[in-house]
Short mmCIF file of C-alpha atoms in Angstrom, two decimals:
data_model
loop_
_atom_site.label_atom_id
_atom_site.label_comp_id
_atom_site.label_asym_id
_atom_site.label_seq_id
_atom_site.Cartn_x
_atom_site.Cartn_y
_atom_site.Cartn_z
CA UNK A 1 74.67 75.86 -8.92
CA UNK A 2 73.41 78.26 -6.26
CA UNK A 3 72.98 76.97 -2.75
CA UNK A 4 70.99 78.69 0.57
CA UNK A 5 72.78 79.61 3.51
CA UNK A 6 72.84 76.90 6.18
CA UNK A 7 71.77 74.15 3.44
CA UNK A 8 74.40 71.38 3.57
CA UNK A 9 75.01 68.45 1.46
CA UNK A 10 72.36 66.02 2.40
CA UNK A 11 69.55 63.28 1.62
CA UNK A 12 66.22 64.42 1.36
CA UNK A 13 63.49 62.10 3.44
CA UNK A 14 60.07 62.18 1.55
CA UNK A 15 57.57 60.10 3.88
CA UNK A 16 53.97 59.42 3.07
CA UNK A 17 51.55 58.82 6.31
CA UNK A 18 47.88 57.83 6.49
CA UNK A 19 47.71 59.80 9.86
CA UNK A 20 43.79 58.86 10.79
CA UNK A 21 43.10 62.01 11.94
CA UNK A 22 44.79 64.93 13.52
CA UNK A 23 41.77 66.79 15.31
CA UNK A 24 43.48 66.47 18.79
CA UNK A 25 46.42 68.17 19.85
CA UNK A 26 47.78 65.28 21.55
CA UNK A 27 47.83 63.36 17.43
CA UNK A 28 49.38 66.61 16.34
CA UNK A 29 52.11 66.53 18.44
CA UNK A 30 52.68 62.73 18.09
CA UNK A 31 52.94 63.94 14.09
CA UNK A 32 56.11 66.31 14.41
CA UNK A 33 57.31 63.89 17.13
CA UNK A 34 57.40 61.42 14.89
CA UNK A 35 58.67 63.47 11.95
CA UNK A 36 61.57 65.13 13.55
CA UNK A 37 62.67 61.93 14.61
CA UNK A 38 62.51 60.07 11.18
CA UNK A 39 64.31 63.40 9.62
CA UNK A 40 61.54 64.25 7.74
CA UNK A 41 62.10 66.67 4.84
CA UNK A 42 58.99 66.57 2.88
CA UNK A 43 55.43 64.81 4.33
CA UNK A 44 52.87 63.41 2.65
CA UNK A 45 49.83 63.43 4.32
CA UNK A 46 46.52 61.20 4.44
CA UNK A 47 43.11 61.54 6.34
CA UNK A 48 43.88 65.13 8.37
CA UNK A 49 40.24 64.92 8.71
CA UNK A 50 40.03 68.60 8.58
CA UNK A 51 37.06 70.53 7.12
CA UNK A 52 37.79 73.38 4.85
CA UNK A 53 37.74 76.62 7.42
CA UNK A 54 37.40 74.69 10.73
CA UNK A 55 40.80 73.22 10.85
CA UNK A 56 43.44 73.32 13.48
CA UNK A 57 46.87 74.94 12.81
CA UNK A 58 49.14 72.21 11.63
CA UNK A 59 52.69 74.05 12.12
CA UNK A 60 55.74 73.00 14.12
CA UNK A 61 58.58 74.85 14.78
CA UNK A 62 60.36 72.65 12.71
CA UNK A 63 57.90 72.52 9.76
CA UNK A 64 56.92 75.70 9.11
CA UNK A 65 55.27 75.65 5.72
CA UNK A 66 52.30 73.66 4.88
CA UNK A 67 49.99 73.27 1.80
CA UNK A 68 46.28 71.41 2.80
CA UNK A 69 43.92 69.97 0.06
CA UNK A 70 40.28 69.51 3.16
CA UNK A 71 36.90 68.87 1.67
CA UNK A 72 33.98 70.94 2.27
CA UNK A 73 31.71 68.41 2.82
CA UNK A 74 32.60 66.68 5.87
CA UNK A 75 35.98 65.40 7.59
CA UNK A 76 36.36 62.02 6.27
CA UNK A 77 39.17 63.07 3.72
CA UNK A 78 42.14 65.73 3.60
CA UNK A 79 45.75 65.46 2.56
CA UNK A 80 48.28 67.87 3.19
CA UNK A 81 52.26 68.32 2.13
CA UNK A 82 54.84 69.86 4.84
CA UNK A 83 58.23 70.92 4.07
CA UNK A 84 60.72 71.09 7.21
CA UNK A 85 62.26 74.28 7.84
CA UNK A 86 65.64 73.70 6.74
CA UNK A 87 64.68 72.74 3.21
CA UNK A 88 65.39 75.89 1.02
CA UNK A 89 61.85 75.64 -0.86
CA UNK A 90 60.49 77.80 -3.04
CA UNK A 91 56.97 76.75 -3.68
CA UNK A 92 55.88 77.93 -7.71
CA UNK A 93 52.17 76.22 -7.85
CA UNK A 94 49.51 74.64 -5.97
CA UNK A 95 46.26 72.79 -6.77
CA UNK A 96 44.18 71.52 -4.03
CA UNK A 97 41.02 69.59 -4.86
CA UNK A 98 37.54 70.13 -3.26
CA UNK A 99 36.92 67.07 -2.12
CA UNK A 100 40.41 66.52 -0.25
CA UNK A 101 41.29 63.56 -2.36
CA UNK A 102 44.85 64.69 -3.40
CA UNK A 103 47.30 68.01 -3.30
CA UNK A 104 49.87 68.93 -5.60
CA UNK A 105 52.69 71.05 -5.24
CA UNK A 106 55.33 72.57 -7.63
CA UNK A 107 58.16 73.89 -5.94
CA UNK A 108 61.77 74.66 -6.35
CA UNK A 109 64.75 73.22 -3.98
CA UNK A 110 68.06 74.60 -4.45
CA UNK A 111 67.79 74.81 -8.27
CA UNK A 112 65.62 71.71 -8.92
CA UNK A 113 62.04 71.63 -9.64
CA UNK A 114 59.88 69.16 -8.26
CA UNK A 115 56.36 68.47 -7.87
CA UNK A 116 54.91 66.70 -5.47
CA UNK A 117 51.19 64.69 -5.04
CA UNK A 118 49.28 63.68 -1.94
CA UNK A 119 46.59 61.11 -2.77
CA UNK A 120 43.86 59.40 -0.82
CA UNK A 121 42.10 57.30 -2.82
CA UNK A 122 38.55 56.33 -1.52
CA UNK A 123 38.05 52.28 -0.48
CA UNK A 124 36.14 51.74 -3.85
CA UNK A 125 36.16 52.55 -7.53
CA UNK A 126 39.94 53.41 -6.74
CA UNK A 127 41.02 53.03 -10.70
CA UNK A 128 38.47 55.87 -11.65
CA UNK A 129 39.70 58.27 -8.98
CA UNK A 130 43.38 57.90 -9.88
CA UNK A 131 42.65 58.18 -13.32
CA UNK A 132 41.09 61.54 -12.99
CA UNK A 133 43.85 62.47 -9.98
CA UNK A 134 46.76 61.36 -12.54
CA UNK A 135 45.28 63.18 -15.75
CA UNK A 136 44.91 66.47 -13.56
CA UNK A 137 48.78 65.62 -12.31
CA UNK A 138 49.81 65.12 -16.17
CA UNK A 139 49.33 68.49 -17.06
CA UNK A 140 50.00 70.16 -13.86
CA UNK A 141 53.74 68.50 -12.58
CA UNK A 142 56.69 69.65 -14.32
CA UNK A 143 60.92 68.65 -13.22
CA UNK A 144 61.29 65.40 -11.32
CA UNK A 145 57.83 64.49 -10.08
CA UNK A 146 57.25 62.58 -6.61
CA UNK A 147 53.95 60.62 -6.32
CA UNK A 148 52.90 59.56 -2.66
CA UNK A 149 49.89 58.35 -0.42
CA UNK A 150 47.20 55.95 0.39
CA UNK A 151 45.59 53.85 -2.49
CA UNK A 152 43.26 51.73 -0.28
CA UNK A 153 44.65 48.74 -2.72
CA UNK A 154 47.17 46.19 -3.23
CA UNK A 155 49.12 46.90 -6.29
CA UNK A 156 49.80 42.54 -6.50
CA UNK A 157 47.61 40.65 -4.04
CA UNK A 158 49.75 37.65 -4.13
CA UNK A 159 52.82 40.02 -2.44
CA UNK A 160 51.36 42.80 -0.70
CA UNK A 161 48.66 41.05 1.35
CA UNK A 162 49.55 38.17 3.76
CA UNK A 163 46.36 35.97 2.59
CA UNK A 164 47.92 36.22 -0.66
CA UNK A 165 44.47 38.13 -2.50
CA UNK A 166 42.25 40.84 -2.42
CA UNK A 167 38.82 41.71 -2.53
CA UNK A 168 39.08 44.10 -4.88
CA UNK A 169 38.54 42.81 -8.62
CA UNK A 170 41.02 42.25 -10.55
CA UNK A 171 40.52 44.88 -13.43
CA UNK A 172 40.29 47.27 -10.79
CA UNK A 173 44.10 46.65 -9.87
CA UNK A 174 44.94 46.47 -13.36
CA UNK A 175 43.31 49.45 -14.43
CA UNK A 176 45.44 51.09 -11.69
CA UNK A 177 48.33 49.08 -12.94
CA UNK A 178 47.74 50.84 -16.46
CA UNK A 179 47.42 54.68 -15.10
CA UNK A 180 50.87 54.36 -13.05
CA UNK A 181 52.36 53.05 -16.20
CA UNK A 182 50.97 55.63 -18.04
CA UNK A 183 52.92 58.09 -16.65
CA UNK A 184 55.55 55.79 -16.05
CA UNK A 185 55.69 55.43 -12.24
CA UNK A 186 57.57 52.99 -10.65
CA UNK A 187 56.49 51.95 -6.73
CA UNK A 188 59.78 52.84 -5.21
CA UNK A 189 59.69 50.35 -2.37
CA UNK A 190 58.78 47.28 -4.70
CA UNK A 191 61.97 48.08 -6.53
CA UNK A 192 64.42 47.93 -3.81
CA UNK A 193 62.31 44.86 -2.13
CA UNK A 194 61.14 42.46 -4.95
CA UNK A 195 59.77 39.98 -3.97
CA UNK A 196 59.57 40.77 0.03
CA UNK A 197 56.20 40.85 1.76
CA UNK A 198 55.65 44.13 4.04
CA UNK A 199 52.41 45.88 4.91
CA UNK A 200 51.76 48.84 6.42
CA UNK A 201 48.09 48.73 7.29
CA UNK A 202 46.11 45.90 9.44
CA UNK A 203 42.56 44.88 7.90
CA UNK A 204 40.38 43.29 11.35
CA UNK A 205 37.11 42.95 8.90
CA UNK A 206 39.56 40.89 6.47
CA UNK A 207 42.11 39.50 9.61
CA UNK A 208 44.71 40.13 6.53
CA UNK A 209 47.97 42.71 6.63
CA UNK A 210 48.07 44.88 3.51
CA UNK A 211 50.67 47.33 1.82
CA UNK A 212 48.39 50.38 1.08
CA UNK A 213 50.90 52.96 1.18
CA UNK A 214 53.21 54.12 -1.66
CA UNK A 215 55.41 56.06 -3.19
CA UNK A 216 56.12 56.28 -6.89
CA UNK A 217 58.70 58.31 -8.91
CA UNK A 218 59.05 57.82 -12.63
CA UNK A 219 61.42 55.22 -13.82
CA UNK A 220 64.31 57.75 -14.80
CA UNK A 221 64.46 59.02 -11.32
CA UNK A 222 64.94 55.46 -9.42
CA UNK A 223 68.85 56.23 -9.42
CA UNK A 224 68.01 59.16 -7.45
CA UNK A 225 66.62 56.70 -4.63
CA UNK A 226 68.82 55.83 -1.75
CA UNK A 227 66.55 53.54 0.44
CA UNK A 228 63.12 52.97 0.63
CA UNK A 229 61.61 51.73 4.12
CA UNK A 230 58.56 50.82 5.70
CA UNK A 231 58.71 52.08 9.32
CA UNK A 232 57.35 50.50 12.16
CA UNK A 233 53.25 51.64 13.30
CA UNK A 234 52.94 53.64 16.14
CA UNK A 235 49.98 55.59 16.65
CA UNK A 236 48.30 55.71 13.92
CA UNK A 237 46.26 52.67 12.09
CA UNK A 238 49.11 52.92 9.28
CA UNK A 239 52.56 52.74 9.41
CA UNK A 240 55.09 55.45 7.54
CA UNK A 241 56.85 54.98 4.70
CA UNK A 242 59.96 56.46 4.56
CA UNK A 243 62.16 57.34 0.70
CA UNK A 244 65.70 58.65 1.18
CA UNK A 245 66.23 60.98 -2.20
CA UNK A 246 69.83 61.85 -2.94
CA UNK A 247 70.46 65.79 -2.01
CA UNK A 248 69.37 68.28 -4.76
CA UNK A 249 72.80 69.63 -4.64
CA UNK A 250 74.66 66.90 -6.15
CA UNK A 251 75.49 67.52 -9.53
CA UNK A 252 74.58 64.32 -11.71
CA UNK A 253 78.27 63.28 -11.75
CA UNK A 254 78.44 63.08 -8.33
CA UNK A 255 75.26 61.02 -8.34
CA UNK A 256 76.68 58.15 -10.26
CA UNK A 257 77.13 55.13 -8.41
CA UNK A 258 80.23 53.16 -9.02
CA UNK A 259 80.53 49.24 -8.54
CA UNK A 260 83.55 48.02 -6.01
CA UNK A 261 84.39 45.25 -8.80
CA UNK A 262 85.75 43.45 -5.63
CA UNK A 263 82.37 42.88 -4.22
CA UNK A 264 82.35 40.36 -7.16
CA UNK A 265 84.96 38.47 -6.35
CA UNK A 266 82.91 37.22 -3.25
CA UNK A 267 81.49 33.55 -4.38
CA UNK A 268 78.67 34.73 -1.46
CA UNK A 269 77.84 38.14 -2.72
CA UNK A 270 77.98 36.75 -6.14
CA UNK A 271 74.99 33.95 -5.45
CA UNK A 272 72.91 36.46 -3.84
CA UNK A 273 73.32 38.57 -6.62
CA UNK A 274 71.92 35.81 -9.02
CA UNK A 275 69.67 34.77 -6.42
CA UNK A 276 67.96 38.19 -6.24
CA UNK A 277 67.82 38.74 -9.65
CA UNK A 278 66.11 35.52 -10.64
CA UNK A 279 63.31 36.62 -7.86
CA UNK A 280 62.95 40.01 -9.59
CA UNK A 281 62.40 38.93 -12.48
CA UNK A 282 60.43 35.73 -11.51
CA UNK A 283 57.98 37.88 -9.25
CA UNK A 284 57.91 40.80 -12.46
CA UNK A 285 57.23 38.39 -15.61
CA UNK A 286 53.63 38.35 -14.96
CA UNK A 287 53.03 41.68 -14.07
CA UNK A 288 51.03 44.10 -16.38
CA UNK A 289 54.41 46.21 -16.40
CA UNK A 290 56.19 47.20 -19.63
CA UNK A 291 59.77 45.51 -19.76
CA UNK A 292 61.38 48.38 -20.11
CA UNK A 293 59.64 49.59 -16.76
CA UNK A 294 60.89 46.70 -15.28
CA UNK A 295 64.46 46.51 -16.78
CA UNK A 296 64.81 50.65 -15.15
CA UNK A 297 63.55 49.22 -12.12
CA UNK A 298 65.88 46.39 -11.61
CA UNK A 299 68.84 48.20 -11.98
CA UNK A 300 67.56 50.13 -8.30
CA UNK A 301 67.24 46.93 -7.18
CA UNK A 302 70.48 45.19 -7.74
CA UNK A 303 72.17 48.75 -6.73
CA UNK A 304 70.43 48.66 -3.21
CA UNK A 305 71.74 45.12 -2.78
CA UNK A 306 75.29 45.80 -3.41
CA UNK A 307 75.62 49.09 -1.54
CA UNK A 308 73.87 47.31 1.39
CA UNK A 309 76.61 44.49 1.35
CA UNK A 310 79.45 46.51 0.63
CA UNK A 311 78.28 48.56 3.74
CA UNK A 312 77.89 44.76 5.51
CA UNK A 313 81.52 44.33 4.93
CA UNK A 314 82.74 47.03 5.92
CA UNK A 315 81.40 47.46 9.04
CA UNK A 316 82.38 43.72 10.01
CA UNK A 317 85.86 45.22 8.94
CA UNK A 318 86.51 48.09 11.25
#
């Protein structure tokens, strides 16, 4: 496998951010603050609020390349994808749409292919949007495909809202239910959290805390995932989500996670194994999911648990 110069062995960080806005300098520089410090490799951006020819440069020393998907209508809209500068990228295809409701990318890293989607979905009719974003994605993306952005919806009311339910009718979240499954994306952050409550958007009309902002890969790829995190808000109205990707440079074999078979010989470790698994599947038996979405998924699950007590015990070791 053929590497770049001055690419090492590392983790790439893909994080999705509903930035509100970045017609100031001042929010523009609070951006690459911000993604410097969270190690950004690839962004996924949300409401620039740029207007096609009238926008600001977006480029940072450290993120030199940028793709941008702005309306022509008006500035309410506009997603954008940034790549850092020390991620060897080669960047095959791009479709933008006119409206500045999502941005796709094809690209090459190292020797992988990868395509990557920014979507902002609008605050109603979200199914019908992402059904024509995702049937535009399905016979653009090609090699491991990376789904991220604002949906303006709770996937499950009862979990990713802290009243517990939504506004928004109930065959409108399953018919977005149904196009994620029909590409077979999995919401990485629900698989490595089932059952959890975290938001990352504050509602004042509905006094209510909401998880709005995703990221999806398809179910084959969840071994690929590291860590999935919601990070805390700071200027803008939503907070980042942060997915840690394993490096494009480790051949599969290196990829495959071994169990410590002494981690079950821990009567402790060994209930909250059982513990979390009856929760996963509990909170998942309801769902409009296909099992065998949900079986993929729940290996990620139990994997993050494991590696995050091993990690426990051996830091209360040294």
């Amino acid at each position: 496998m053929s590497t770049m110069p001055g690419f090492s062995l590392k983790s790439l960080h893909f994080l999705t951010y509903n930035v509100n806005g970045l017609n100031t300098p001042e929010r523009r520089k609070r951006l690459f603050r911000e993604l410097r410090a969270l190690r950004s490799s690839v962004a996924f951006l949300q409401e620039t609020h740029f207007k096609t020819g009238a926008s600001p440069i977006l480029r940072d020393p450290a993120f030199l390349v940028g793709h941008f998907s702005d309306p022509y209508q008006n500035k309410s809209r506009g997603v954008a994808i940034l790549f850092a500068k020390d991620i060897p990228v080669t960047v095959d295809a791009v479709l933008p749409d006119k409206e500045g409701r999502f941005l796709f990318v094809k690209c090459t890293i190292v020797d992988v292919v990868y395509t990557f989607a920014s979507i902002y979905l609008p605050n109603t009719n979200q199914h019908r949007c992402l059904a024509s974003i995702l049937r535009r994605l399905d016979s653009f993306k090609s090699g491991t495909l990376v789904v991220a952005g604002d949906f303006n919806a709770p996937r499950d009311p009862r979990t990713d809202t802290s009243a517990g339910r939504s506004s928004i009718p109930h065959n409108v979240l399953r018919h977005i239910r149904r196009s994620l499954d029909s590409l077979q994306l999995v919401d990485v952050w629900r698989a490595f959290h089932a059952g959890e409550r975290d938001y990352t958007f504050f509602s004042p009309v509905h006094s209510s805390y909401l998880r709005l902002d995703y990221v999806f890969v398809q179910q084959g790829m969840l071994l690929n995932v590291v860590d999935s995190a919601i990070q805390a808000q700071s200027w803008s109205d939503h907070c980042p989500l942060l997915i840690t990707f394993s490096s494009p440079l480790s051949r599969p074999s290196e990829r495959q996670w071994r169990l410590n078979l002494t981690l079950l010989q821990n009567p402790a470790i060994c209930q909250d194994v059982t513990t979390c698994l009856r929760n996963y599947f509990s909170d998942n038996e309801r769902a409009e999911v296909p099992f065998p979405t949900t079986w993929e998924a729940h290996k990620a699950v139990l994997r993050g648990l494991l590696i995050s007590k091993a990690t426990a015990l051996k830091r209360e070791s040294s």
